[in-house]
Structure formats: C-alpha cells, structure tokens
XYZ file of C-alpha atoms in Angstrom:
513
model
C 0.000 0.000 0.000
C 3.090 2.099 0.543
C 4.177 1.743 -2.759
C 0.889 2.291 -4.529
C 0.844 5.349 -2.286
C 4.040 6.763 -3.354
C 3.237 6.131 -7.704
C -0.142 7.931 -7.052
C 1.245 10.281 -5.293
C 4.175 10.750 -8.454
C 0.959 10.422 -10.799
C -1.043 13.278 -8.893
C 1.485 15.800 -9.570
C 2.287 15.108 -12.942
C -1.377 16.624 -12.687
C -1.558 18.812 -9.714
C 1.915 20.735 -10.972
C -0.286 21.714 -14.267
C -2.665 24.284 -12.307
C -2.392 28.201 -12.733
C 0.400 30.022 -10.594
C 0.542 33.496 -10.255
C 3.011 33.797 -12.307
C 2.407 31.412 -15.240
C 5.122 32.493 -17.519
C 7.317 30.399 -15.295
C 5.209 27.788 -13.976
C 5.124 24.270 -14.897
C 1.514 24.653 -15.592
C 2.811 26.283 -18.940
C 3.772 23.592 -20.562
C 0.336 21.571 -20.707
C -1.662 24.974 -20.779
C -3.354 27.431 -22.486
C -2.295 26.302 -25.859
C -5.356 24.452 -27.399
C -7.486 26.721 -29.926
C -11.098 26.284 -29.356
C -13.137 28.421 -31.740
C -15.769 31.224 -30.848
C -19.141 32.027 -32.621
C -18.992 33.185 -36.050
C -19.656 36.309 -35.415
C -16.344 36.850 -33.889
C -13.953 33.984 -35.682
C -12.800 33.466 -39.522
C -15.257 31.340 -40.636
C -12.916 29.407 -41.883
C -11.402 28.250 -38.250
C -12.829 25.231 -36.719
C -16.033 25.742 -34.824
C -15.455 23.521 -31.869
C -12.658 21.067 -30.156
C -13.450 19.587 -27.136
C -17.192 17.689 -26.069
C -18.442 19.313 -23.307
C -17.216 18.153 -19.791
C -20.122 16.298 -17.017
C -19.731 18.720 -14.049
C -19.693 15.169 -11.929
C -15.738 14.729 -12.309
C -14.961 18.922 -12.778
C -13.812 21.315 -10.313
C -12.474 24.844 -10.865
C -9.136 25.098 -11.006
C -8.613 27.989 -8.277
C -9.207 31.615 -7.863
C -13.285 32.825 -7.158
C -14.694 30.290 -9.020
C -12.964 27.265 -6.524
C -15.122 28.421 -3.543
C -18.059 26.066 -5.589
C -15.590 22.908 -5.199
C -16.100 19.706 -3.988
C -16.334 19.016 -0.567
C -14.353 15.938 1.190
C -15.697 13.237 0.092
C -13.720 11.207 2.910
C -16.520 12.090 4.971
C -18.708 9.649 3.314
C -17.529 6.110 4.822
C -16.935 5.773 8.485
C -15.100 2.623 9.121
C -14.746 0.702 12.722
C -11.415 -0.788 10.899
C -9.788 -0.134 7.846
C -9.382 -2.730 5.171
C -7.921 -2.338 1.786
C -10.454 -0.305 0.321
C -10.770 2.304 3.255
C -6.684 2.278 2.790
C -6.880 2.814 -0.869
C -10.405 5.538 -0.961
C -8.021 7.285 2.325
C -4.835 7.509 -0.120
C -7.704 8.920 -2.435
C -6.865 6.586 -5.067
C -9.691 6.209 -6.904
C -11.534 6.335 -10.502
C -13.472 9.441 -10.323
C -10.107 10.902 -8.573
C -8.105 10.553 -11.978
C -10.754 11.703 -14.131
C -11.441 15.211 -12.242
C -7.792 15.479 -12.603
C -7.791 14.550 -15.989
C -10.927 17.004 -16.762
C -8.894 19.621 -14.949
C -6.149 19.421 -16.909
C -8.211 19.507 -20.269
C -10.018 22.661 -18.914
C -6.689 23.987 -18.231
C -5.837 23.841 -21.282
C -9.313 24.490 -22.994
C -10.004 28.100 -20.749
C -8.290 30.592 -22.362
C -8.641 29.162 -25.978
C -11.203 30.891 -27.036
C -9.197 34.153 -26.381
C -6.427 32.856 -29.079
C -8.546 32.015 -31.682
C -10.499 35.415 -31.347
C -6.984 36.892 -31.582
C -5.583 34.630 -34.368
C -8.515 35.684 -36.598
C -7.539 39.152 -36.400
C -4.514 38.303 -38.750
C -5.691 34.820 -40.165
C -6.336 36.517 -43.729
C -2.929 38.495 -43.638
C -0.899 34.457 -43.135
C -3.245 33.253 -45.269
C -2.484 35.725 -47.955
C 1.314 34.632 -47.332
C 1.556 30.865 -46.618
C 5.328 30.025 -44.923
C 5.651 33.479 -44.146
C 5.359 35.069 -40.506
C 2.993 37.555 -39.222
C 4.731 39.346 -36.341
C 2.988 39.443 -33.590
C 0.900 43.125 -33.511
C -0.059 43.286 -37.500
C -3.317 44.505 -36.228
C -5.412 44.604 -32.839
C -8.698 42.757 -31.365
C -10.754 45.168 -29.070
C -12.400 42.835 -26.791
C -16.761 43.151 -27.064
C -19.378 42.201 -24.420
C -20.027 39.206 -27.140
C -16.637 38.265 -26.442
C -16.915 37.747 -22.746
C -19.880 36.019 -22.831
C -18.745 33.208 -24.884
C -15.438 33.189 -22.429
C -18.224 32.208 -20.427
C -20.322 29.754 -22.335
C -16.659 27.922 -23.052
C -15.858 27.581 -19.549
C -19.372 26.165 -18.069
C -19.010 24.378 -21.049
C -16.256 22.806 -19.121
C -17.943 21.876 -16.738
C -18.321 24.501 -14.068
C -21.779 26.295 -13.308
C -22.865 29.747 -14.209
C -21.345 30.973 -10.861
C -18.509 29.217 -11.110
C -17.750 30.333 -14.625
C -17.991 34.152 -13.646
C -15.778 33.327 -10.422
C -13.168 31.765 -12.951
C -13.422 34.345 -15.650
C -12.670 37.392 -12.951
C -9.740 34.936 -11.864
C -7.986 34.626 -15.488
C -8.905 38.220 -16.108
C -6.926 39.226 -12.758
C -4.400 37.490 -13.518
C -4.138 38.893 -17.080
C -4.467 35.988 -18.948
C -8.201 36.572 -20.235
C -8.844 40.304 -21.501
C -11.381 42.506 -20.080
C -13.845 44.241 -22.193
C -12.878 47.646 -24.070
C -8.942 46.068 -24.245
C -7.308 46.249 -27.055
C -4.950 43.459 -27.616
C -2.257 42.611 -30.139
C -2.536 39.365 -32.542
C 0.121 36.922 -31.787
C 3.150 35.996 -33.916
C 1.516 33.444 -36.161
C 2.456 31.894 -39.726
C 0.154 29.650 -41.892
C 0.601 26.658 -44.623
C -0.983 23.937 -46.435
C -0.117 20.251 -45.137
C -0.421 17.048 -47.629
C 0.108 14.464 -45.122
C -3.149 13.100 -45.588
C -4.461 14.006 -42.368
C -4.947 17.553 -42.248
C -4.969 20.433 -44.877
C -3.887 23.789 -43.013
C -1.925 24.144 -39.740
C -1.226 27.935 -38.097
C 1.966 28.017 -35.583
C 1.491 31.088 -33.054
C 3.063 32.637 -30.236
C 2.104 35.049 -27.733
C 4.212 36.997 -25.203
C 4.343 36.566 -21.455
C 2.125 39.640 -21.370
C -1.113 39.417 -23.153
C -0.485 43.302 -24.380
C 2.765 42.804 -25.516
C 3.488 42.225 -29.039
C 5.545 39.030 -29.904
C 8.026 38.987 -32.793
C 8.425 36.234 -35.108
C 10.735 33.627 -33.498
C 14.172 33.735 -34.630
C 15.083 30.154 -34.373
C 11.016 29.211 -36.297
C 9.836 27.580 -33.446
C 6.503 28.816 -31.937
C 4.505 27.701 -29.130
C 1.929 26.646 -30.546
C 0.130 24.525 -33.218
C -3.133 24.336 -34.782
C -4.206 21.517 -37.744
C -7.359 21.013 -38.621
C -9.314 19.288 -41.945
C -11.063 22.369 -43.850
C -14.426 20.364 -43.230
C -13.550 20.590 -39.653
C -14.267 16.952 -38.945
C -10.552 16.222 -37.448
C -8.730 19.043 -35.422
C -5.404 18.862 -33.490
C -3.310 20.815 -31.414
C -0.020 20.604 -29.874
C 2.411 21.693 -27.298
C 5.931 20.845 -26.618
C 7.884 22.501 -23.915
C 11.096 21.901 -22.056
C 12.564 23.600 -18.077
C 15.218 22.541 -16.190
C 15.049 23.843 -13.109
C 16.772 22.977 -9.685
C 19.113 20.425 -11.692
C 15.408 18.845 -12.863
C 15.055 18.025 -16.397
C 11.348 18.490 -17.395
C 9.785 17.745 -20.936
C 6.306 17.535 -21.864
C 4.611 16.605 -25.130
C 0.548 17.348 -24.924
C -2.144 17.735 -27.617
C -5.560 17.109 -27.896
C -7.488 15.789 -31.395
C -11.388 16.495 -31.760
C -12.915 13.930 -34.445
C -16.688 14.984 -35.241
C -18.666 13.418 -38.081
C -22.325 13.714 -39.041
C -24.059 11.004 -37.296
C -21.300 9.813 -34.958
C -20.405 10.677 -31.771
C -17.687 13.883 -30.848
C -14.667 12.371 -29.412
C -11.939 14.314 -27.912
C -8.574 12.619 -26.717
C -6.220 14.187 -25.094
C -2.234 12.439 -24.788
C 0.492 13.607 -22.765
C 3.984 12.755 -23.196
C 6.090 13.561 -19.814
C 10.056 12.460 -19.015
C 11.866 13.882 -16.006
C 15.169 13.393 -15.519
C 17.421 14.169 -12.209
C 20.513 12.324 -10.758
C 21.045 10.353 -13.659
C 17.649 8.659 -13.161
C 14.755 9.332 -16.243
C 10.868 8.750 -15.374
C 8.602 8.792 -17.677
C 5.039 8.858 -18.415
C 2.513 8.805 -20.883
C -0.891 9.657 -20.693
C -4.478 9.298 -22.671
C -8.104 10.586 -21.715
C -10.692 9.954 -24.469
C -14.411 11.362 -24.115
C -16.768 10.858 -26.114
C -20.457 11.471 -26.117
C -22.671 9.268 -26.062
C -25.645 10.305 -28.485
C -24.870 10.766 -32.010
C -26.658 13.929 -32.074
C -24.811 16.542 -29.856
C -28.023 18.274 -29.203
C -29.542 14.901 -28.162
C -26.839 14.037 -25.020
C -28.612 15.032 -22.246
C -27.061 16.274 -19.475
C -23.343 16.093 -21.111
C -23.081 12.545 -21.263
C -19.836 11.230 -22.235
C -17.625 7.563 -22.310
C -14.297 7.705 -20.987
C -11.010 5.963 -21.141
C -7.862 7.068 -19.154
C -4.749 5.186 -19.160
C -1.260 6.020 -17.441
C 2.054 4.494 -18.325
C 4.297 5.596 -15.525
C 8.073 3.738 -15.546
C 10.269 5.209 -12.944
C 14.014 3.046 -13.586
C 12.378 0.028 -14.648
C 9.253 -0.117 -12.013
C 6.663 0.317 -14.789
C 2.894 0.755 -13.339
C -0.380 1.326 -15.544
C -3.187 2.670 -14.759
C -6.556 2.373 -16.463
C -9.583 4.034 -15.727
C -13.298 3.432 -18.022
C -16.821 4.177 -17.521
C -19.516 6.647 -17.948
C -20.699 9.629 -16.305
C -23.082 12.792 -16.867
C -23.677 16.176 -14.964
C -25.302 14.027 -12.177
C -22.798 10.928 -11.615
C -21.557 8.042 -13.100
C -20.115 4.509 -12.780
C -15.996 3.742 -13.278
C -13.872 0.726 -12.902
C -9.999 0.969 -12.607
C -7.105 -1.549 -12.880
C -3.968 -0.336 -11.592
C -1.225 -3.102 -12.218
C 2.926 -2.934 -10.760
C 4.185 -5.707 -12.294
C 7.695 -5.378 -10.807
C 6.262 -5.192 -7.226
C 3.469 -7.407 -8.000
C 0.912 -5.508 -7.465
C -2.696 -5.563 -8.940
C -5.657 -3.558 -7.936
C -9.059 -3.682 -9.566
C -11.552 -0.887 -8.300
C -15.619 -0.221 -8.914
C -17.073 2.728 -7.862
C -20.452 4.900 -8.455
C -20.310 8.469 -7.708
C -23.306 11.234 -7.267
C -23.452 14.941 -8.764
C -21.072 16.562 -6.776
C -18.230 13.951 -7.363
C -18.803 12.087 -3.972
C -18.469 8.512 -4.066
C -21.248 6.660 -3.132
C -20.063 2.858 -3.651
C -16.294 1.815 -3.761
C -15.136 -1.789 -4.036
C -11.498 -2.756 -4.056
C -10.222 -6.365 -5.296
C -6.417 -6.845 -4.028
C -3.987 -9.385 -5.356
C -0.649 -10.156 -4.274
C 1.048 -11.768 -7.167
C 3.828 -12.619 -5.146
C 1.897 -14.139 -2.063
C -1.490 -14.968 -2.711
C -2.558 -15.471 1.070
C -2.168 -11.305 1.463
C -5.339 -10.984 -1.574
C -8.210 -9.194 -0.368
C -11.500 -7.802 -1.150
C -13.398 -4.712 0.409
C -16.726 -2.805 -0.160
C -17.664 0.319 0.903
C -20.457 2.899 1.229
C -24.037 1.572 -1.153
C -24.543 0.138 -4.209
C -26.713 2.916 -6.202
C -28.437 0.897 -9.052
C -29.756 3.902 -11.077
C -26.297 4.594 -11.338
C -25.392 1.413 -12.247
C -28.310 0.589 -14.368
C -27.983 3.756 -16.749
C -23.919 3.668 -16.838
C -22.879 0.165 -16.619
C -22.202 -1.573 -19.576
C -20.790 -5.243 -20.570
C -19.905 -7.231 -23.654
C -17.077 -7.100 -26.132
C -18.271 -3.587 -26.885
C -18.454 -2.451 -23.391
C -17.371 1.747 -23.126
C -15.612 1.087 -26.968
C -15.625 4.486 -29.083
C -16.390 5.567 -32.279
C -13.622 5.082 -34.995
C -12.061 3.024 -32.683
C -10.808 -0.425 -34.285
C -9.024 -3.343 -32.998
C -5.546 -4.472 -34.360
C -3.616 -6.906 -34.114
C 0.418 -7.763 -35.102
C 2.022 -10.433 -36.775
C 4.934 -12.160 -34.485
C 7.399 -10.968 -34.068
C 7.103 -7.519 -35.007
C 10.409 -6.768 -37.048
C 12.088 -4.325 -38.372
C 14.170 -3.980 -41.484
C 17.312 -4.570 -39.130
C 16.142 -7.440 -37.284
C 15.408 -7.229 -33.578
C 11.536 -6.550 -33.275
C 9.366 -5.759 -30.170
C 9.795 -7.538 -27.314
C 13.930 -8.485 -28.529
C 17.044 -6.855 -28.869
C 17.614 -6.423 -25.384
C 13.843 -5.701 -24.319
C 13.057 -8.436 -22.046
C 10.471 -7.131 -19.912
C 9.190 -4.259 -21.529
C 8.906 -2.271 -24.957
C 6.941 0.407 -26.063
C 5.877 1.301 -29.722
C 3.272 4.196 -31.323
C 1.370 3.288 -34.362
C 1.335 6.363 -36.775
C -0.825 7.037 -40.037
C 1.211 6.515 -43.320
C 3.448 8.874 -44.397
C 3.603 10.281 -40.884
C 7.146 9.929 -39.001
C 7.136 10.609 -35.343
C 10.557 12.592 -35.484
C 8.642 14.840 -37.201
C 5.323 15.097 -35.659
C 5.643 12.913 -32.615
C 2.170 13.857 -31.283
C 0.276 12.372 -34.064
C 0.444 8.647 -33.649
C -2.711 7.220 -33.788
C -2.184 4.015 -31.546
C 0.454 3.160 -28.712
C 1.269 0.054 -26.921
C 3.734 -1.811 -25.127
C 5.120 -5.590 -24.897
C 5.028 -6.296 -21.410
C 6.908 -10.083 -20.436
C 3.979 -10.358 -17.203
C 6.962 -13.163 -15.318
C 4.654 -13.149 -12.865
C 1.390 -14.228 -14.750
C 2.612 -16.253 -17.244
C 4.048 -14.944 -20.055
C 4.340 -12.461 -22.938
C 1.856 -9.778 -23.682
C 1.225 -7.386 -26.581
C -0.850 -4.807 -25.506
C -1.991 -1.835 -27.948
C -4.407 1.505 -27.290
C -5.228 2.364 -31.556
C -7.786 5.103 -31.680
C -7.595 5.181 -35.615
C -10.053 4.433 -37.925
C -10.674 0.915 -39.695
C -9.686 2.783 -42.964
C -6.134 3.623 -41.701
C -5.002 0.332 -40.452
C -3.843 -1.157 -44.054
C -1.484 1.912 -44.163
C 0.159 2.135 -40.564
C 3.639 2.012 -39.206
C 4.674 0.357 -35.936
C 7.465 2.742 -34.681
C 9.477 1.239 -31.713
C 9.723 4.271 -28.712
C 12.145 4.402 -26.139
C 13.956 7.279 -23.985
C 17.642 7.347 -24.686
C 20.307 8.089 -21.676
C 19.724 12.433 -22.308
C 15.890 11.611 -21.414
C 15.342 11.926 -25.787
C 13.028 10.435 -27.806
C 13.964 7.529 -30.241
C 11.525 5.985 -33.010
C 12.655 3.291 -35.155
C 10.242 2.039 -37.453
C 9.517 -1.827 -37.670
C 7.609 -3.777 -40.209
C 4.500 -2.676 -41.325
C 2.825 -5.464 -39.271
C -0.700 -4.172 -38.653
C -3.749 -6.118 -39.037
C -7.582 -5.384 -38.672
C -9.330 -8.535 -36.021
C-alpha cells in the first residue's frame, strides 16, 4: 500500500503541478496549458477556423481550477464512509486513489488547457487573412489589434461552463484569469500573436497555423528567430478532425522536465464527438529518467450533440508511468453525466506485483457513493483481499454500466492486431534486442514519421513479459479508424540516456481482427 501510495502520489502531480500560478510564464503549468485553440461564434472567428474542439465536460468529475470560481468545489468526500477498521479499500479511498479521482484530474487538466482558448482564436482571426495571404511566411505578432466586445466575454463564459463549471462558477473563474491577465477585459485592445500559416499534404490535415504570444497578453511578440513557436493548430477544412499541440522543455533545480501534450477532436455527421487528449512527460534528475505517458478519451454518447442530455460522455484514461524500470499502468473506463456516473480501474505494478481492480459509483457533486477494491498479491497470494464500501446505487449502475465485447468502446475506434514478431528492417523486433520485460511502440498514419510530428500517432502500446502471470503480452491503445489500419507504421519508442526520444520504425505489421 506504501508503494501504490508513493506512484499515485508521483501520478497526482504530474497533474496537480499543471494548475495556474501566479506567475504562469514560469510555472510548470505552462507547458500543458493554455495552448489548445477552441473556436468562438462566427460572429467573432474566420469562418474558416474550426467551430469547436473539445465535447463538453459532465460537471460530476470537474472542479475549478482555483481563484473565485474554486469556492463552488467539492467538498471531502472522505466524509462519506466511516469505518470501525480499515481494510484495503478504506486504505486505498483514504490515499484517495480512486476512478473518479483521476478523471477530475484529468478534466482539470483539459479545462486547463481548454479556458483561455477561445481568447487565441479570437486573436488569431484578427490576422488569419494576412498568413493566409502569405503561406510560410510570418505575421509578427501586432499586424493589427482585437478590441475585446461584451459578445466576447460572454462566450469566455459559455466555453468555460461548457467545461464543466456552473454559471457561478464560470464568472468566479473568468474574474480569476482576467486578474491574472491571462483573459482580456472588455474595451482592451490586444495585439494578434506571432503566427504563420501553410498547407499540409500528409493526408491528415490540410492547413496548420503556428502562433506565439508573449508573457504579457499586451505585448506584441516577434516572429521567433530560431522558427519555433509555441503553438500549433491543424485542422481538416471540413472541420471533422482538429489537433493541437504543445511541446515545452525547463530545467530547473538540476530537474530536467519535458512535456509533449495535444488534444485531437474527431466529429462526423451522425457519430459521436470524441476528444482525446495524450500527454507525453520524461523527467530526468541524478542520472535517473521517469517517464510517463498519458491518454483521456471522451466521447459522447448520443450521435446527435443536441440529443446528449445532461453532457453525457464515455471515458477511457490510461497512465504508463516507468520510474528506472518499475513500470505501473493505470486504467480508468466508464460513464458519467452532470449528475454521476459509474468507473472501474485496474492499476497493475508488475515489478512489485501488485494488482488492484476498483468499482465505484459516484453522485453529482463527485462524492463517491459505492467503492469496491479487489487486491492481489502476485507474489503471495494469502495477502489478496476484497473490500466494499459505502451503497450500491443501481440507477447509477443501471444507466452507466455496460458489458460485452463492446463495453465503453468508441467511435472510430478499431481493434488491431500484429504479426509475431514484429520486425524491423534490421532485425530485432518488439519484445527483442535487449527488451526483455518491456517495450513500447506508437502506431502512426502513413506517411507520418514521429521525429517529425511525434504527437500524431494514432495508436500506442507496449510488450510487457507479465513473469509473474505467465508470459508475454502485446498490448496496444489504436484510436484510428478501420480505414487507416492497411497503411500504418509500428514505430518502436524508447527514452535514450539524455531523457530523448527515439523511433525506429519496424515492419508494417498491422492487421484489422
């Protein structure tokens, strides 16, 4: 228990280091935030922009991120379940490792990154024609200037309850951000950022704008010397697949921090919005690398966005954390809305032998109502255990719990499979050449190479040799489409001794099951 303690912990502030400081310029929260374009109405946008990025968040498993608007929070929800003795799952709900935990952290961290979006884009129109006009070329930052309207402010404010916070809440969060001069107030004039457009022929999207914007939002920023912005925005002209990426490096205190993030939006008439957000993370101090890789996926659960009541949405969150060889994974899936929802988690520490398998129901306000917690030792069977806490709420259950081969599966999603062994042109696939207990890959669309555009990949997985269960296992997370499969490359992934990225591409071994 320790030990799970000590990787949630790890996990947590992988998160918890993303919120706003008051200084965000410097804080670590700058490298996961306030980089993912969002679009506003048309009456304040290029038309031409996308119109929307994200599915809107259940307020269930949202909080506000600080400032006015985090008086509305969540209350502690370890007031729920008084225990006479504590077993595994008062332990593990006490740690406050649970489901619904991860996925207001997760939510939080998309917000982050989702509440000042609409600001960008506002601004990025005000010079989109000029890059336009000359693709490859850059706009400095200042060409011309957006005087924030009353229209403009309110949608601030439909964006960020569309996020999941209340009216009040939104208006507590808004006079936050604007305090701390990251949203503009009305009647301010502000400068379009640095910004510089072109046409992409990788078969996946057709326009992308790079942009920058200065520490201060009045201040304008010059075109980069070294042609490296902040910043980046594809998207399909039909709008149906957006993406948006971040990439950021510190080093601070003799800490080596780097952090890939981006979030793709995939809407199609008559399927359901998806939004997935991935986070690349490797830390490196003392000679010692850790690194981490996370997904959320959301996706709503009517076809018809104006038909999901109540912000309905599927999720999926995984975590790959490896910390010198002690690789854990962490998987959360379920379904929730504005007024609760149902989750199970598997949390697995294969080189401690750890495996935890939780189910929990929570109510409006993100308070856990049921929690069950199924223990096993791998190394010592006699320690297993099994715990419930708190009651079972069966209209919960009944209108979130699903089972089956299709249980919480998304659209586009398809299953694949690999030939074995996966090889590449040089011999040594995954799960050899010195890989014996675990390998990692990404699965990328054709004619897309990860050195390139490493955020792209449209699949990861991992070999994992489970010594402890039995065996060999190839595990893979593809969120592509059925019609991409026939053209994908396996890329292996691993972190080389400067805490860098490495792809080498295998065999195109990729099959549809």
């Amino acid at each position: 228990m320790h030990h799970l303690l000590l990787i949630f912990l790890l996990i947590f502030f992988t998160f918890t280091s993303c919120k706003k400081e008051k200084d965000e310029s410097n804080s670590l929260s700058a490298l996961v935030t306030r980089f993912l374009v969002r679009s506003l109405l048309n009456s304040n946008i290029n038309s031409e922009l996308p119109s929307n990025l994200s599915v809107a968040v259940p307020r269930s498993i949202r909080k506000p991120s600080s400032g006015l608007g985090a008086s509305f929070g969540k209350t502690n929800k370890n007031k729920k379940f008084i225990a006479v003795s504590k077993g595994i799952a008062q332990d593990t709900f006490d740690y406050g490792f649970t489901g619904q935990a991860f996925l207001t952290e997760g939510t939080s961290i998309v917000a982050e990154i989702l509440r000042d979006s609409k600001r960008d884009l506002v601004l990025i129109s005000g010079a989109y024609n000029v890059a336009k006009r000359n693709p490859g070329v850059c706009v400095p930052g200042g060409a011309s200037t957006v005087s924030i309207t009353q229209s403009m402010e309110n949608e601030f404010l439909e964006g960020i309850e569309r996020l999941g916070l209340s009216a009040e809440e939104a208006r507590g969060e808004l006079a936050s951000l604007q305090n701390e001069g990251i949203l503009p107030y009305i009647g301010q004039s502000v400068p379009t950022p640095a910004m510089v457009y072109k046409t992409l022929s990788n078969n996946e999207y057709d326009a992308e704008i790079s942009y920058s914007f200065a520490e201060s939002i009045g201040t304008p920023q010059p075109c980069p010397t070294n042609n490296k912005f902040q910043k980046s925005l594809k998207f399909k002209t039909d709008k149906s697949k957006i993406f948006s990426s971040i990439t950021r490096s510190l080093k601070v205190f003799g800490i080596s921090l780097s952090v890939e993030a981006s979030i793709t939006y995939i809407t199609q008439a008559g399927k359901k919005d998806k939004a997935i957000l991935n986070i690349k993370q490797v830390t490196t101090t003392s000679g010692s690398t850790d690194k981490s890789t996370t997904r959320f996926t959301f996706e709503e659960c009517d076809n018809d966005t104006n038909a999901n009541a109540n912000n309905c949405v599927t999720l999926s969150y995984s975590n790959v954390y490896d910390s010198s060889g002690d690789k854990v994974t962490t998987s959360v899936k379920g379904k929730t809305n504005d007024f609760g929802g149902y989750v199970t988690t598997e949390y697995i520490d294969n080189n401690n032998g750890y495996e935890y398998y939780l189910e929990e129901t929570y109510d409006e306000n993100g308070e856990t109502e049921y929690f069950a917690v199924d223990y096993y030792d791998l190394n010592d069977n006699s320690n297993d255990e099994y715990e419930e806490l708190g009651y079972f709420d069966y209209d919960i259950y009944g209108e979130f719990y699903e089972t089956g081969a299709n249980a919480y599966k998304f659209e586009w999603d398809a299953f694949v499979d690999f030939t074995t062994p996966v090889l590449p042109s040089g011999g040594g696939g995954i799960g050899q050449g010195g890989f014996t207990e675990y390998d990692a890959y990404v699965i990328m669309p054709a004619g897309v190479d990860p050195n390139d555009f490493p955020d792209e990949y449209i699949g990861w997985g991992e070999f994992f040799n489970n010594v402890n269960s039995g065996g060999p296992v190839y595990y893979v997370d593809f969120y592509g489409t059925a019609d991409q499969i026939a053209g994908t490359v396996v890329w292996r992934y691993t972190i080389d001794a400067n805490g860098n990225e490495v792809y080498t591409s295998l065999a195109n071994t990729v099959i549809q099951i």
